[in-house]
PDB file of C-alpha atoms and ligand atoms in Angstrom:
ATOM      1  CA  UNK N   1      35.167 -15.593  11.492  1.00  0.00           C
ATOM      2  CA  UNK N   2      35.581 -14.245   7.919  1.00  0.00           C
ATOM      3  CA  UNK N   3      32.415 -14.203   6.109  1.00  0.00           C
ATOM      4  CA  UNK N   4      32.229 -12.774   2.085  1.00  0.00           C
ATOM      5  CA  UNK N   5      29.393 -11.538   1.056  1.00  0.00           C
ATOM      6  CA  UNK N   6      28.738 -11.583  -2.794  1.00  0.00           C
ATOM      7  CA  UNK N   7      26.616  -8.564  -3.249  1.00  0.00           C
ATOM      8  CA  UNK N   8      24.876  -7.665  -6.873  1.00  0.00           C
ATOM      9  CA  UNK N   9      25.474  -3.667  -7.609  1.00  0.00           C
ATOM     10  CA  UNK N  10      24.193  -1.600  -9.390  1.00  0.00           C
ATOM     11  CA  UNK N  11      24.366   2.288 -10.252  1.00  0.00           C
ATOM     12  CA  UNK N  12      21.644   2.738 -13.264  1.00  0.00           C
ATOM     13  CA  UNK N  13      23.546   6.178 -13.726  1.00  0.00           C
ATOM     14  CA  UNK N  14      27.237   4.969 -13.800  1.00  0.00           C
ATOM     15  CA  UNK N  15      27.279   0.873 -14.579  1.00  0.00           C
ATOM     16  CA  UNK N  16      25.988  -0.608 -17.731  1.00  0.00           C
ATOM     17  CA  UNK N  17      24.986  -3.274 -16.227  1.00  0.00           C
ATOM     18  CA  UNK N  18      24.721  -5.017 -12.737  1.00  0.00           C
ATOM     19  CA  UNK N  19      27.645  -7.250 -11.443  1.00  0.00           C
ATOM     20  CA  UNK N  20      28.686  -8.724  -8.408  1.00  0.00           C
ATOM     21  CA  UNK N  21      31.138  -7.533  -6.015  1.00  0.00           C
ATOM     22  CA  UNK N  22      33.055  -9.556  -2.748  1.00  0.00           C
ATOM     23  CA  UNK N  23      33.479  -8.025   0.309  1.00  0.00           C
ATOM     24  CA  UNK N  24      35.290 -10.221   2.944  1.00  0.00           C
ATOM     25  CA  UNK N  25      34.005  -9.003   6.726  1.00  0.00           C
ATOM     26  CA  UNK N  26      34.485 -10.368  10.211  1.00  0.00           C
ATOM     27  CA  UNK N  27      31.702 -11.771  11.885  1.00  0.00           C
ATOM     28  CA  UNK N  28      29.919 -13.657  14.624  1.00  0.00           C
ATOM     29  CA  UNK N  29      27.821 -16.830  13.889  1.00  0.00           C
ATOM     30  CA  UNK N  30      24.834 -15.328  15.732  1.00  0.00           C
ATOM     31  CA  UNK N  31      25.514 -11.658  14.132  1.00  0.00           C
ATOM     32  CA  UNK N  32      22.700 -10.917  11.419  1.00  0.00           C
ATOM     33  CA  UNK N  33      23.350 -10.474   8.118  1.00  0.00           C
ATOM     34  CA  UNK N  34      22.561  -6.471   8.298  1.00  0.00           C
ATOM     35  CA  UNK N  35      25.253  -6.411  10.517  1.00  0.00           C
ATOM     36  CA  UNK N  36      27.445  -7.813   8.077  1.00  0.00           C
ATOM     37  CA  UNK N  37      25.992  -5.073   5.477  1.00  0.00           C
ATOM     38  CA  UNK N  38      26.487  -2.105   7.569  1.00  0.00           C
ATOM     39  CA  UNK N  39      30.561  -3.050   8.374  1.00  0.00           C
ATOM     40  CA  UNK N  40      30.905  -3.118   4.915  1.00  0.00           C
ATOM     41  CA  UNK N  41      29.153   0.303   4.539  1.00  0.00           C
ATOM     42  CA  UNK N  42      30.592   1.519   7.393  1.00  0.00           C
ATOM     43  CA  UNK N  43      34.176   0.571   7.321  1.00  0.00           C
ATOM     44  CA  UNK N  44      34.850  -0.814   3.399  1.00  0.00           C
ATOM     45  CA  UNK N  45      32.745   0.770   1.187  1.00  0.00           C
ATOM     46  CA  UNK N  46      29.981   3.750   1.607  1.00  0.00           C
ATOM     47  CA  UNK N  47      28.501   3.484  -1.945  1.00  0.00           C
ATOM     48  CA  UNK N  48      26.353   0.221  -0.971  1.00  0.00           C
ATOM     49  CA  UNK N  49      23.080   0.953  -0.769  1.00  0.00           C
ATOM     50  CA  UNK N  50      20.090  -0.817   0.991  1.00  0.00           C
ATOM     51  CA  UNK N  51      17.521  -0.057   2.506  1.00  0.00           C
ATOM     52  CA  UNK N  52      16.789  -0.502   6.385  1.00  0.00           C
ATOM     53  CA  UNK N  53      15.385   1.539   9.280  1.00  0.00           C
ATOM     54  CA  UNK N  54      14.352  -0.288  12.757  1.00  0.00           C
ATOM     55  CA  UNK N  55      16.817  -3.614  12.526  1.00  0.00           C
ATOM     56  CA  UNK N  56      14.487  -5.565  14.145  1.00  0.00           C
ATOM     57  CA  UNK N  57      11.714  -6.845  11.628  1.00  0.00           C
ATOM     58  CA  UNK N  58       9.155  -4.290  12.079  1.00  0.00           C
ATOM     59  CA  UNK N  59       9.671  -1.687   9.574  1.00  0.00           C
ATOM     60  CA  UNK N  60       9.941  -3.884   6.194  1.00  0.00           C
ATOM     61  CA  UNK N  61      12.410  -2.102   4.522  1.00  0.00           C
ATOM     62  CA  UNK N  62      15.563  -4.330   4.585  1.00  0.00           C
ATOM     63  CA  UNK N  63      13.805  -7.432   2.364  1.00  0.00           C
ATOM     64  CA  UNK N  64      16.614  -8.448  -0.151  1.00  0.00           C
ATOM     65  CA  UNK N  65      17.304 -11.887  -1.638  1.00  0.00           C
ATOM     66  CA  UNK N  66      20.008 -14.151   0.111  1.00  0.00           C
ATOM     67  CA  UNK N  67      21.563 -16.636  -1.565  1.00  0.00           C
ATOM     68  CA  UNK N  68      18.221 -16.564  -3.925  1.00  0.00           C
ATOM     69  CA  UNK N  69      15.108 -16.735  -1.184  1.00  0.00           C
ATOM     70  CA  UNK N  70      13.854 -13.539  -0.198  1.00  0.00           C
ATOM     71  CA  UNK N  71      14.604 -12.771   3.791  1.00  0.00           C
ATOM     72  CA  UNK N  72      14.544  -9.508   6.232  1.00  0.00           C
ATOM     73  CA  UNK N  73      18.396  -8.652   6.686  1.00  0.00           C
ATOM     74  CA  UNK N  74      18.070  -8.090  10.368  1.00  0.00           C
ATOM     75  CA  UNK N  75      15.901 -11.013  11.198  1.00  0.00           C
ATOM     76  CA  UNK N  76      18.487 -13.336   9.182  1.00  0.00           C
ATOM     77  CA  UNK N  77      21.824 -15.252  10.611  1.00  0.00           C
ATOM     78  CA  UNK N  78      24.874 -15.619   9.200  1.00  0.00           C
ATOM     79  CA  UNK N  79      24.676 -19.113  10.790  1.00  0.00           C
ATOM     80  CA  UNK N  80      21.927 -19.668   9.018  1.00  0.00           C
ATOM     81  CA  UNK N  81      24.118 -19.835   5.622  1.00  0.00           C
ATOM     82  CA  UNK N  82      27.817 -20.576   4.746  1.00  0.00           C
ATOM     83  CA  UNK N  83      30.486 -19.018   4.738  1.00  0.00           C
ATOM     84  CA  UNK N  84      30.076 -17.074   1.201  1.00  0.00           C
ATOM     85  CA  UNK N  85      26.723 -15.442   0.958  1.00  0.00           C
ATOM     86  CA  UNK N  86      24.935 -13.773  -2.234  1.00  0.00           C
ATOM     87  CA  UNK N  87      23.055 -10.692  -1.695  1.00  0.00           C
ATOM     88  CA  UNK N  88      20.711  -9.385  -4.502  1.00  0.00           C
ATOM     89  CA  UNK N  89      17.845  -7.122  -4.517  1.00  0.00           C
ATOM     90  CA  UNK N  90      14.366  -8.326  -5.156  1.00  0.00           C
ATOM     91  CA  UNK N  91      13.314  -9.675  -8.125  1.00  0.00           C
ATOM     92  CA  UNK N  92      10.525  -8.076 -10.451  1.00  0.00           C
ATOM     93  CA  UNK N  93      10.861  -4.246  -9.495  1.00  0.00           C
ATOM     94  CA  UNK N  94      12.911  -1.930 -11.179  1.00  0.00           C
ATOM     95  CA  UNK N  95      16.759  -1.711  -9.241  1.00  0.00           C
ATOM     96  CA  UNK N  96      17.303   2.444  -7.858  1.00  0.00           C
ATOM     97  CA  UNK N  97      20.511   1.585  -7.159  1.00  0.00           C
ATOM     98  CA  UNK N  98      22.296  -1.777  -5.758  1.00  0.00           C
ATOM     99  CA  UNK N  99      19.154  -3.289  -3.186  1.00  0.00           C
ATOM    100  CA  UNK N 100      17.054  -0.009  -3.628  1.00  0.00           C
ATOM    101  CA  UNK N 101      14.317  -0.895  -5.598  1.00  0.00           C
ATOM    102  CA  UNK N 102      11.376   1.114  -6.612  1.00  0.00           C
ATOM    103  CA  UNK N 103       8.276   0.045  -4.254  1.00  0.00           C
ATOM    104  CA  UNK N 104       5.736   2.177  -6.163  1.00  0.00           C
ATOM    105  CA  UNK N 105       4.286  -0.869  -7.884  1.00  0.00           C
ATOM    106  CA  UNK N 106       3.891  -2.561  -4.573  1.00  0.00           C
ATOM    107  CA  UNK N 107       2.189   0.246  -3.067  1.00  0.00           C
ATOM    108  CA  UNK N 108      -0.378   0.649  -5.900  1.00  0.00           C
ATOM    109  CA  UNK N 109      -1.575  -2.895  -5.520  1.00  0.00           C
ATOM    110  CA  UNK N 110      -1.862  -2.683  -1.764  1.00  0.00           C
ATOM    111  CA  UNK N 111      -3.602   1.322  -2.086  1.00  0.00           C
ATOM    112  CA  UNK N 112      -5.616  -0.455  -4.619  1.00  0.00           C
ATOM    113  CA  UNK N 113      -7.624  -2.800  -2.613  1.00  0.00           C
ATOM    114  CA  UNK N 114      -8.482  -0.083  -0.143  1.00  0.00           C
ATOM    115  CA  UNK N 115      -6.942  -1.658   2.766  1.00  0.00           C
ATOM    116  CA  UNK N 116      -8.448   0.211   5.751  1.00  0.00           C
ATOM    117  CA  UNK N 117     -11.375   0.146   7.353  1.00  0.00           C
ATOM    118  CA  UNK N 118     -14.816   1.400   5.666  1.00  0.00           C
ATOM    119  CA  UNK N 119     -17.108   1.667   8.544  1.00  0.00           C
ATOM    120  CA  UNK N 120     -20.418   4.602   7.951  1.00  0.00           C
ATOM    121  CA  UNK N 121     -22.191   4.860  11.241  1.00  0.00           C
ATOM    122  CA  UNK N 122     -20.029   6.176  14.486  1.00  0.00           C
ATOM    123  CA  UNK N 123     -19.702   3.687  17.039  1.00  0.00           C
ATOM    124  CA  UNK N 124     -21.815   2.943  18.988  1.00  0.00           C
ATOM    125  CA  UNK N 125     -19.939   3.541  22.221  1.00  0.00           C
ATOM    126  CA  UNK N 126     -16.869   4.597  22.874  1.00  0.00           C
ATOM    127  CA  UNK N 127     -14.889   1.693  20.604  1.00  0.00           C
ATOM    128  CA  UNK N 128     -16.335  -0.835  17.818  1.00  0.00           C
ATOM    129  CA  UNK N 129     -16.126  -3.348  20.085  1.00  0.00           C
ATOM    130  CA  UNK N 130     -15.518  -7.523  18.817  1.00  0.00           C
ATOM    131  CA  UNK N 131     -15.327 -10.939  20.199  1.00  0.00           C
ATOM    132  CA  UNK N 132     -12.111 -12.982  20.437  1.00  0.00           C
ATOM    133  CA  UNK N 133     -13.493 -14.757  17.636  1.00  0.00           C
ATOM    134  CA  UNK N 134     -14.183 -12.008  15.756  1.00  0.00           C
ATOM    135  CA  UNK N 135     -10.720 -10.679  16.366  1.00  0.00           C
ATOM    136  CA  UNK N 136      -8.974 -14.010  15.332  1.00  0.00           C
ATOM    137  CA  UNK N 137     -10.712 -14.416  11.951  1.00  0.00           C
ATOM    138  CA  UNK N 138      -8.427 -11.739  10.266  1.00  0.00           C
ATOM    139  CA  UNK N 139      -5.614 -11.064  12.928  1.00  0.00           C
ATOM    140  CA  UNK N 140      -2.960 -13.378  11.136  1.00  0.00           C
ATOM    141  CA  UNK N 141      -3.264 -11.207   8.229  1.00  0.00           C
ATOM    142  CA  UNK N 142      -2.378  -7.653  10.693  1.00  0.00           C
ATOM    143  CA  UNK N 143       0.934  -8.776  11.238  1.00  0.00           C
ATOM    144  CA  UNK N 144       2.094  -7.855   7.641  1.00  0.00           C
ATOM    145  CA  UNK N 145       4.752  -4.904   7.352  1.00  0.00           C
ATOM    146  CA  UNK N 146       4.379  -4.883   4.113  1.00  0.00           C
ATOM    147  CA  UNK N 147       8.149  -5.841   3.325  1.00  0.00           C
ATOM    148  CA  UNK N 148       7.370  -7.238  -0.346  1.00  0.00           C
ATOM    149  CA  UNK N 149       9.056 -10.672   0.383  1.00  0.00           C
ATOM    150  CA  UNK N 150       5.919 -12.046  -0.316  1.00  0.00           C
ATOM    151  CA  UNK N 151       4.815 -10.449  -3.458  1.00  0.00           C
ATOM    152  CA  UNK N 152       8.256 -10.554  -5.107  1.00  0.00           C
ATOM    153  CA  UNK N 153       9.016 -14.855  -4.022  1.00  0.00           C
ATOM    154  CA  UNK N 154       5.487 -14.893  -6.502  1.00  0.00           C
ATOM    155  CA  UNK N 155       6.788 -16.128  -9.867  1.00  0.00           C
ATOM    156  CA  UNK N 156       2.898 -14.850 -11.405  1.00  0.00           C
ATOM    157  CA  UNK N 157       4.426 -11.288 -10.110  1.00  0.00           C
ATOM    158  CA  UNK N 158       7.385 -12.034 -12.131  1.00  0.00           C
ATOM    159  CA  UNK N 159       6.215 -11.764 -15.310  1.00  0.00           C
ATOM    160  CA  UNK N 160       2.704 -10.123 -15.003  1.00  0.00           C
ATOM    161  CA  UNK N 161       2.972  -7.077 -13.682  1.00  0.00           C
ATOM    162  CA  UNK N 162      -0.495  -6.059 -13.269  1.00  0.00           C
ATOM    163  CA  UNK N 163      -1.471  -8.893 -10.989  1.00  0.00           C
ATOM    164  CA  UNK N 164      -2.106  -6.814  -7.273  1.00  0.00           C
ATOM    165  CA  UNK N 165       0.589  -9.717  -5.792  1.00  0.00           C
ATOM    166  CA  UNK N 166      -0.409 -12.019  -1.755  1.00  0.00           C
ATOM    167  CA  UNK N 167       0.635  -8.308   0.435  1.00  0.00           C
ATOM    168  CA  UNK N 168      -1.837  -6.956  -1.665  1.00  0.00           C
ATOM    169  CA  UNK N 169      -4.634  -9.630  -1.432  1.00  0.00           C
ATOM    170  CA  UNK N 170      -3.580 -10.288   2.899  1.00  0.00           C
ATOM    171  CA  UNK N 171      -4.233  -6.814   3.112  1.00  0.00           C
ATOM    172  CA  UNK N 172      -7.570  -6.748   1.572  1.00  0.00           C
ATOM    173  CA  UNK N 173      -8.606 -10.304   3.462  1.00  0.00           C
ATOM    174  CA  UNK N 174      -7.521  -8.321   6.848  1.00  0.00           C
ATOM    175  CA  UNK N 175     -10.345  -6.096   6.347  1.00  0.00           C
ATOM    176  CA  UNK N 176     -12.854  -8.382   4.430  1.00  0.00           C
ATOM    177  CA  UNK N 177     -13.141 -10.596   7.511  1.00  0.00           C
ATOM    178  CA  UNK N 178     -13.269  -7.312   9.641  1.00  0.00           C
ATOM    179  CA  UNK N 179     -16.821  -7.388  11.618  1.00  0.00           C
ATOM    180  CA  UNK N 180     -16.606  -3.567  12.012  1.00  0.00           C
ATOM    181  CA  UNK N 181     -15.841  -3.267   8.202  1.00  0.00           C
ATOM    182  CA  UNK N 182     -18.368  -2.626   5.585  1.00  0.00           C
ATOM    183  CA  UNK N 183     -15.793  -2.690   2.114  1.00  0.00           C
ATOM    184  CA  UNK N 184     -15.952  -6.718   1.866  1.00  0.00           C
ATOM    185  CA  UNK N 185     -18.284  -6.736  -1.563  1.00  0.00           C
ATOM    186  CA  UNK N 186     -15.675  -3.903  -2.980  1.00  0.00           C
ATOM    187  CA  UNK N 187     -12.781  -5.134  -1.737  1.00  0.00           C
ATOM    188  CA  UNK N 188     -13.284  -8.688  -3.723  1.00  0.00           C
ATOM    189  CA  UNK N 189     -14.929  -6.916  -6.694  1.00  0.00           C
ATOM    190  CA  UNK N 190     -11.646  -5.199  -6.913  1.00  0.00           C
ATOM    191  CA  UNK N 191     -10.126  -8.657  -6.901  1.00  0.00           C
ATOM    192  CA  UNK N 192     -12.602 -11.180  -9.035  1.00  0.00           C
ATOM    193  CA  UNK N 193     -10.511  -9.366 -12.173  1.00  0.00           C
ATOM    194  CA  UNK N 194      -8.153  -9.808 -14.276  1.00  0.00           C
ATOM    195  CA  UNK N 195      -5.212  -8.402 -11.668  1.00  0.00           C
ATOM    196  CA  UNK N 196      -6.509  -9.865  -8.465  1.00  0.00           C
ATOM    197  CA  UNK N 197      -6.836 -13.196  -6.964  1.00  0.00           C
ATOM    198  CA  UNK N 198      -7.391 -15.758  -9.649  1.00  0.00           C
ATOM    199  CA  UNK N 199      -3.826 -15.243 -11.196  1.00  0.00           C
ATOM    200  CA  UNK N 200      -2.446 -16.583  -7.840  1.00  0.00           C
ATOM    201  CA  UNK N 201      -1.170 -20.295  -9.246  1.00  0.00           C
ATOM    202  CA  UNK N 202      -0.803 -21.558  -5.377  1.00  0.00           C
ATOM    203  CA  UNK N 203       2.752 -21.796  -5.522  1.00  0.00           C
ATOM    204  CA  UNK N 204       2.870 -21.061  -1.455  1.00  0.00           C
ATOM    205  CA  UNK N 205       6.401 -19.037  -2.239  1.00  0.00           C
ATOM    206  CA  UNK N 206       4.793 -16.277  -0.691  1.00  0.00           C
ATOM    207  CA  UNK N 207       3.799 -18.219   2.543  1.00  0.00           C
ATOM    208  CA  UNK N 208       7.640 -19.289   2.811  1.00  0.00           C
ATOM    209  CA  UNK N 209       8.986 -16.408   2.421  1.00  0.00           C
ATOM    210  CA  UNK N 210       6.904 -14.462   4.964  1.00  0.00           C
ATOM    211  CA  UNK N 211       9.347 -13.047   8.011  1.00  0.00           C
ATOM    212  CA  UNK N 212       6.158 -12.468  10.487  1.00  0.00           C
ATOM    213  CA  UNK N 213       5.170 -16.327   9.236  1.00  0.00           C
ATOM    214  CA  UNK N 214       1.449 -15.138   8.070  1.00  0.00           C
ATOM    215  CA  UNK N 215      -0.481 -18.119   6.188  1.00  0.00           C
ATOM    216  CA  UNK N 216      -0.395 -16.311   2.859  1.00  0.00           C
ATOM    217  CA  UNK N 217      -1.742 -18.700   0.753  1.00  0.00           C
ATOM    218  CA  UNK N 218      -4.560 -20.231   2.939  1.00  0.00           C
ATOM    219  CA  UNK N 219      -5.952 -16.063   3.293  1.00  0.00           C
ATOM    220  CA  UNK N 220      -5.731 -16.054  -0.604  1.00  0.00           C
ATOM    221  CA  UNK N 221      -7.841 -19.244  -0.609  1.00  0.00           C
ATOM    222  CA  UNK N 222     -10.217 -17.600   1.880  1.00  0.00           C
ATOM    223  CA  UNK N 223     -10.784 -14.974  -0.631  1.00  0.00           C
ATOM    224  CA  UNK N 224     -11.270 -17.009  -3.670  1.00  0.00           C
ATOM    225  CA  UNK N 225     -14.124 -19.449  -1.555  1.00  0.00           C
ATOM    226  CA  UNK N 226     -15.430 -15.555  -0.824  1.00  0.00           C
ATOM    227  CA  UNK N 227     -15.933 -14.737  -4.420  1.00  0.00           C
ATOM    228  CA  UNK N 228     -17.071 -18.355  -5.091  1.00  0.00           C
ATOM    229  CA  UNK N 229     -19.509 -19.007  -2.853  1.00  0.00           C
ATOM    230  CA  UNK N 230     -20.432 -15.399  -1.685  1.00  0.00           C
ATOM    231  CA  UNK N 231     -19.295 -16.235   2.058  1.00  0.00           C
ATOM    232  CA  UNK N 232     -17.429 -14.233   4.399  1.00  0.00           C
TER     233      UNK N 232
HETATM  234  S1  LIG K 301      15.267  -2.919   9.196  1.00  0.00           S
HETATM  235 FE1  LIG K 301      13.143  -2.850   9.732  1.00  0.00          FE
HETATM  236  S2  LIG K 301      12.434  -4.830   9.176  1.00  0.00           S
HETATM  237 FE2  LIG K 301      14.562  -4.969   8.918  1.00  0.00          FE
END
């Protein structure tokens, strides 16, 4: 079945400006939308440039915006859309080329809120051992690959670009409800300013656009009742 994929490009170095370019390709309902990318790199036209490493939604690196939602490439259908899709890269980072953009931003915010574990003593056996319980109170949050769909679906990322963005704030609830963890009071210091947690608007774009499905905006609201009411 001929699908076309409308495809924003973009060569900072050669094109004035972006524009959008068709590429008809053969595909299976049930074939992903990757595939659909890599025939056209492979067989139509080598200068199209995304990102993508493990093609099975583990890695992070093929988020892109399809027909204007943020999704992985590899974990996305063509049956999920019609017959003409739009590919574009994400929104609110500056474009490398075509659906390369430049992460950097991204990475500060997440670096920012130290996001690994801050524990002083050695353990006291051979492992920090924890409860189920303790275990389920911040393992939604360890299933994030940190592909950006989140942070760039967030329209307060959109236009302020100092705000640390939901990867940034998951990964910093992922440790602050860590039993082993002692980085909880400077973890949400780091986010009771200016850039953290209060400029999130509850909009819940992040928590749709999600591909591993973690509840974005209810671990954002389990950091704001942290800073409110000193509990976690
Ligand atoms: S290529 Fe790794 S998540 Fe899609």
């Amino acid at each position: 079945m001929d699908y076309t994929f409308r495809i924003k490009r973009y060569d900072p170095d050669v094109d004035v400006k972006p524009y959008f370019k068709e590429y008809v390709v053969d595909l299976e309902p049930n074939d992903r939308v990757l595939d659909g990318l890599n025939r056209i790199k492979w067989d139509q036209d080598g200068t199209l440039t995304y990102r993508r490493s493990c093609a099975h939604g583990v890695c992070g690196s093929d988020a892109m915006r399809i027909n204007g939602r943020n999704y992985l490439a590899c974990k996305t259908l063509m049956k999920e859309f019609g017959k003409k899709i739009t590919i574009e890269p994400l929104i609110g980072f500056k474009v490398i080329k075509d659906m390369v953009v430049d992460m950097d931003p991204f990475f500060d915010g997440y670096k920012s809120v130290k996001p690994y574990l801050i524990a002083s003593d050695p353990p006291a056996g051979e492992e920090r051992r924890q409860t189920p319980e303790q275990v389920a109170r911040y393992e939604d949050a360890t299933k994030c690959i940190l592909c950006a769909a989140c942070t760039t679906s967030c329209p307060i990322t959109w236009t302020n670009e100092s705000f640390v963005g939901p990867a940034a704030i998951v990964n910093a609830a992922r440790f602050i409800y860590d039993s082993r963890d002692e980085g909880a009071l400077d973890r949400l210091r780091i986010l009771n300013t200016q850039s953290g947690v209060w400029r999130c608007r509850t909009v819940f774009n992040c928590t749709d656009a999600c591909p591993r499905h973690i509840k974005i905006t209810e671990a954002i609201e389990d950091v704001k009742r942290a800073l409110l009411f000193n509990r976690f």
